[in-house]
mmCIF file of C-alpha atoms in Angstrom:
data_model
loop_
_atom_site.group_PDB
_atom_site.id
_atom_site.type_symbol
_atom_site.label_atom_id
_atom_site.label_comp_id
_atom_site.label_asym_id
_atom_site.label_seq_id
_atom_site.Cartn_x
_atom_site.Cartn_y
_atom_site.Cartn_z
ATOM 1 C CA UNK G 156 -11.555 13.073 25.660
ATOM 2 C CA UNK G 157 -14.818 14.765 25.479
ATOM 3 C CA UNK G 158 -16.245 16.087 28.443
ATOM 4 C CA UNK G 159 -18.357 19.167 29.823
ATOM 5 C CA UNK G 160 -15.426 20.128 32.233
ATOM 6 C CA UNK G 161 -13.576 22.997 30.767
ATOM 7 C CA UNK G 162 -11.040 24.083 33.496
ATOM 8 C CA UNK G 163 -7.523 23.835 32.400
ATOM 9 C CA UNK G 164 -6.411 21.567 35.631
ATOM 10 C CA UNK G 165 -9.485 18.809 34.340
ATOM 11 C CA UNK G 166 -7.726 19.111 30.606
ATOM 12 C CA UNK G 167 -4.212 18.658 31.622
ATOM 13 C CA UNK G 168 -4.860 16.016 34.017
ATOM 14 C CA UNK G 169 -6.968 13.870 31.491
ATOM 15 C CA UNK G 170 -3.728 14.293 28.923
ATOM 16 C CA UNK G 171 -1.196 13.301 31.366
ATOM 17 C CA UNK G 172 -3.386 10.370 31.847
ATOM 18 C CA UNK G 173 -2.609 9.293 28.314
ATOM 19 C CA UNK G 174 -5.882 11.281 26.318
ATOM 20 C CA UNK G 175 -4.488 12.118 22.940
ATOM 21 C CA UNK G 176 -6.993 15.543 22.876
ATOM 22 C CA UNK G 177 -9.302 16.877 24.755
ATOM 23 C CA UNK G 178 -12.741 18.476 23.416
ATOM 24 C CA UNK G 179 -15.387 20.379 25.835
ATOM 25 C CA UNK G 180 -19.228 20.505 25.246
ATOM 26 C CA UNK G 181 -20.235 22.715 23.191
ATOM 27 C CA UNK G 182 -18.431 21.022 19.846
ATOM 28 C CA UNK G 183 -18.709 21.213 16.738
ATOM 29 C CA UNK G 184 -19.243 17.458 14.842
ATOM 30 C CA UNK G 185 -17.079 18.695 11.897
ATOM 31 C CA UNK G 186 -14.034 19.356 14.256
ATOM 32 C CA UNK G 187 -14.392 16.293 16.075
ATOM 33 C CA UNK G 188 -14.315 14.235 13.112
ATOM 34 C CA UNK G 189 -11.346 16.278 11.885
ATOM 35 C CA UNK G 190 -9.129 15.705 15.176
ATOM 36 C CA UNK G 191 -9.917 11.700 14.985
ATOM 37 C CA UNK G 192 -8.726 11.893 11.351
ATOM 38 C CA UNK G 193 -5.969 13.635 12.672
ATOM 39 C CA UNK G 194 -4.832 10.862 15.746
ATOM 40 C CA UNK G 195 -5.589 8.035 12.542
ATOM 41 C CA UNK G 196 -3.423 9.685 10.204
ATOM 42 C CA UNK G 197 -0.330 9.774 12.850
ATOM 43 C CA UNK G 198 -1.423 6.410 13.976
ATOM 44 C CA UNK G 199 -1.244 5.311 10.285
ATOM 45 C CA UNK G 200 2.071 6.860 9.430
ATOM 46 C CA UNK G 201 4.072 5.761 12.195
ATOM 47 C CA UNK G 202 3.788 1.996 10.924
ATOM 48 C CA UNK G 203 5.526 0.699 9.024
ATOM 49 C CA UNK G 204 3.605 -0.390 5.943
ATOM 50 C CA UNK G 205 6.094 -4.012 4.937
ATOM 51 C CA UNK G 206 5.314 -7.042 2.806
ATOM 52 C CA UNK G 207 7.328 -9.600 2.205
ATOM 53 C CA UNK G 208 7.102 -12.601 0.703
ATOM 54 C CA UNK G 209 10.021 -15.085 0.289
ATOM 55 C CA UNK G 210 13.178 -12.596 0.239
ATOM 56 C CA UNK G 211 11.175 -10.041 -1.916
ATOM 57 C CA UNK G 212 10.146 -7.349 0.551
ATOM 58 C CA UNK G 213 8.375 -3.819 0.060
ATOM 59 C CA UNK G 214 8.020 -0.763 2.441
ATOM 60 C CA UNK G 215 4.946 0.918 1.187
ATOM 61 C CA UNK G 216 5.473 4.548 3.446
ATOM 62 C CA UNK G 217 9.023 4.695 1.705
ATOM 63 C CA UNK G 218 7.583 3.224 -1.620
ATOM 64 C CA UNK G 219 11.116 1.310 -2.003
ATOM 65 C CA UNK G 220 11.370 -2.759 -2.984
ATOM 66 C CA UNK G 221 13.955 -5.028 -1.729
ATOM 67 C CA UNK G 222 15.184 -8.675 -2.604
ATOM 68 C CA UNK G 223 17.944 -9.961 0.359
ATOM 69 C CA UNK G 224 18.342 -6.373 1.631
ATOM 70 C CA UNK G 225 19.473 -5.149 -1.937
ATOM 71 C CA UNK G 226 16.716 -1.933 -3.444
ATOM 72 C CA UNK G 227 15.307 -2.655 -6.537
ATOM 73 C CA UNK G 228 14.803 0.238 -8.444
ATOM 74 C CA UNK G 229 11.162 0.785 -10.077
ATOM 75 C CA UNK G 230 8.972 3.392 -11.598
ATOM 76 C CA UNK G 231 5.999 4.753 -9.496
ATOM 77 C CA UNK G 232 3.797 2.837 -11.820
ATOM 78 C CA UNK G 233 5.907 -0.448 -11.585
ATOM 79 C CA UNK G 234 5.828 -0.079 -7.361
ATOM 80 C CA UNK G 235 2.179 0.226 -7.834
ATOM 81 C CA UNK G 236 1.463 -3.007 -9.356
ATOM 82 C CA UNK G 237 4.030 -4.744 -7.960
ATOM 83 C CA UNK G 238 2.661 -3.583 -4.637
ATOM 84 C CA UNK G 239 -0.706 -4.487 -5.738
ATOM 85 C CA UNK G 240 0.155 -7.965 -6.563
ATOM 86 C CA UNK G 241 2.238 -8.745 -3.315
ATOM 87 C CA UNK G 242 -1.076 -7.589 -1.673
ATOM 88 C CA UNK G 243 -2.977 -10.040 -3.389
ATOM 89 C CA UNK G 244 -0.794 -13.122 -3.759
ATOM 90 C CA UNK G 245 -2.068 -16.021 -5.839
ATOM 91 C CA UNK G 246 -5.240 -13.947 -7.092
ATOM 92 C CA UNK G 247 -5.120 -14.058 -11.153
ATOM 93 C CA UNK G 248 -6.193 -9.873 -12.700
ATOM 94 C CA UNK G 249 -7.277 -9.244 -16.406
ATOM 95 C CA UNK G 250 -6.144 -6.891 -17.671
ATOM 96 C CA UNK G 251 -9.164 -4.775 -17.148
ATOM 97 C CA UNK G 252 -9.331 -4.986 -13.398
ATOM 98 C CA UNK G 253 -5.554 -4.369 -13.424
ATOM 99 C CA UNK G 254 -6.308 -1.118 -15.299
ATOM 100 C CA UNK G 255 -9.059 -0.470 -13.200
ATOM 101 C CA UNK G 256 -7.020 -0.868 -9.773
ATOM 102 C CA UNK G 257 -3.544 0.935 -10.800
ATOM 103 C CA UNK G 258 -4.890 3.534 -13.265
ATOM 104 C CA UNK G 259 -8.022 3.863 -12.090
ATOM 105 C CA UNK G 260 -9.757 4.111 -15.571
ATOM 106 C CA UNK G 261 -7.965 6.411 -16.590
ATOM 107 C CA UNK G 262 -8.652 7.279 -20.220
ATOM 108 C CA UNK G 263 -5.681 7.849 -21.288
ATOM 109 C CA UNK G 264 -4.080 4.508 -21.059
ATOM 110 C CA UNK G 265 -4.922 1.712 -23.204
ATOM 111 C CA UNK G 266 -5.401 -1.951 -22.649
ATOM 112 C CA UNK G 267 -2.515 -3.030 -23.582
ATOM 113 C CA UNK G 268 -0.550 -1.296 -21.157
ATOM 114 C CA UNK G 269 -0.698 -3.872 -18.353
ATOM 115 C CA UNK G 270 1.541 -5.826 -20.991
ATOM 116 C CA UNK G 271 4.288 -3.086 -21.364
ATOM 117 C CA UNK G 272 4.232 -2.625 -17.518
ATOM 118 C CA UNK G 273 4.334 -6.462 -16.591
ATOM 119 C CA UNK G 274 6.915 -6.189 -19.326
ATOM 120 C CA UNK G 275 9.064 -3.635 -17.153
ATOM 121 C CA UNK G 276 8.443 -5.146 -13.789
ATOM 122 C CA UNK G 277 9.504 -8.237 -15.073
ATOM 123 C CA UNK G 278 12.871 -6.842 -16.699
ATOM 124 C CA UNK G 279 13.488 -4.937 -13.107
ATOM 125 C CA UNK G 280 13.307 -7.938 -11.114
ATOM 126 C CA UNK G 281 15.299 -10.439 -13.766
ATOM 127 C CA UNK G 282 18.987 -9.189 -12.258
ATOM 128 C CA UNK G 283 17.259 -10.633 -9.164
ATOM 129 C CA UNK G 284 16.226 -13.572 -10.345
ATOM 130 C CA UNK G 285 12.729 -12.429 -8.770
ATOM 131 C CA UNK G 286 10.649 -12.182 -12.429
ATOM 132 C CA UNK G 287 9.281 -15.610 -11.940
ATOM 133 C CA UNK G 288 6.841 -13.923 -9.400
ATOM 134 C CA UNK G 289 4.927 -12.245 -11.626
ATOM 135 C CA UNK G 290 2.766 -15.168 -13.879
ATOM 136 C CA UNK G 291 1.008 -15.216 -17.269
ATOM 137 C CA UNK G 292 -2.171 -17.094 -16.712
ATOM 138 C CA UNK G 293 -3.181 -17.937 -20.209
ATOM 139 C CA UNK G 294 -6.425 -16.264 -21.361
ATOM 140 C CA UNK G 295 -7.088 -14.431 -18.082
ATOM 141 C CA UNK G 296 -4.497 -12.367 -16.632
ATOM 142 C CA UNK G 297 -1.670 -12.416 -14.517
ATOM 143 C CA UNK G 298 -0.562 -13.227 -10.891
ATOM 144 C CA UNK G 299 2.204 -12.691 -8.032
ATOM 145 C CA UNK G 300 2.897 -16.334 -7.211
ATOM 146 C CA UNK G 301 5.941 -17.332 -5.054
ATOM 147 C CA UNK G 302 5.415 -21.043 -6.720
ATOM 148 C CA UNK G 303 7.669 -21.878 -9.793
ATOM 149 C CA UNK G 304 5.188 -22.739 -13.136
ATOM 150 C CA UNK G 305 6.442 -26.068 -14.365
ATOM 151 C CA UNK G 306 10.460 -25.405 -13.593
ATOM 152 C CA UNK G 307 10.291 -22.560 -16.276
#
């Protein structure tokens, strides 16, 4: 609420009517930005973040990976591209926007470490039977995909 009345009976009125703050002329831009960041981070936090797709599921806030209700254990880096993927299903990545979206150019890493990483994801999932998800598309990437390729 942002208003020119400034007694405390007009402020606590307005929040028992449901106002999540309450702001009084003058203000100061920089604060009222800061508050609204505030109500959207709570908003934000308080849902649950979950994909799933088939009996794979993921809780983003928790950063944890199920398949039927069991956790699959996986690095930061692994949650982070599996995570990616399940948010893009069916989209094929290079290797170079994969790089670019979980490492965020980061010099550091080379190109070839999508393939070590798929590598990983893919040996995490296999007691699952869940590594089929993540697809080689010859000569241009990879892909989640809940479809089988070709009965493997």
């Amino acid at each position: 609420m942002l208003t020119a009345k400034s007694t405390e009976e007009d402020c606590i009125a307005c929040l028992n009517a449901g106002a999540d703050d309450y702001i009084t002329k003058p203000f100061s831009p920089q604060i009222l930005l800061a508050r609204i960041e505030a109500v959207w981070r709570r908003i934000y936090e308080q849902q649950s973040q979950f994909i799933q797709i088939d009996e794979l599921s993921i809780d983003e806030n928790a950063q944890r990976v199920f398949f039927q209700q069991q956790e699959i254990n996986l690095s930061s880096t692994e949650f982070k591209l599996l995570h990616f993927f399940m948010r893009h299903p069916e989209k094929v990545y290079s290797r170079e926007q994969l790089l670019n979206r979980i490492w965020h150019n980061d010099l550091e890493v080379e190109y070839r470490t999508v393939d070590s990483y798929i590598r990983r994801l893919r040996r995490n999932l296999a007691p699952f039977q869940c590594e089929h998800y993540i697809q080689t598309v010859r000569g241009s990437g990879y892909r989640f995909s809940s479809y089988l390729r070709d009965k493997q």
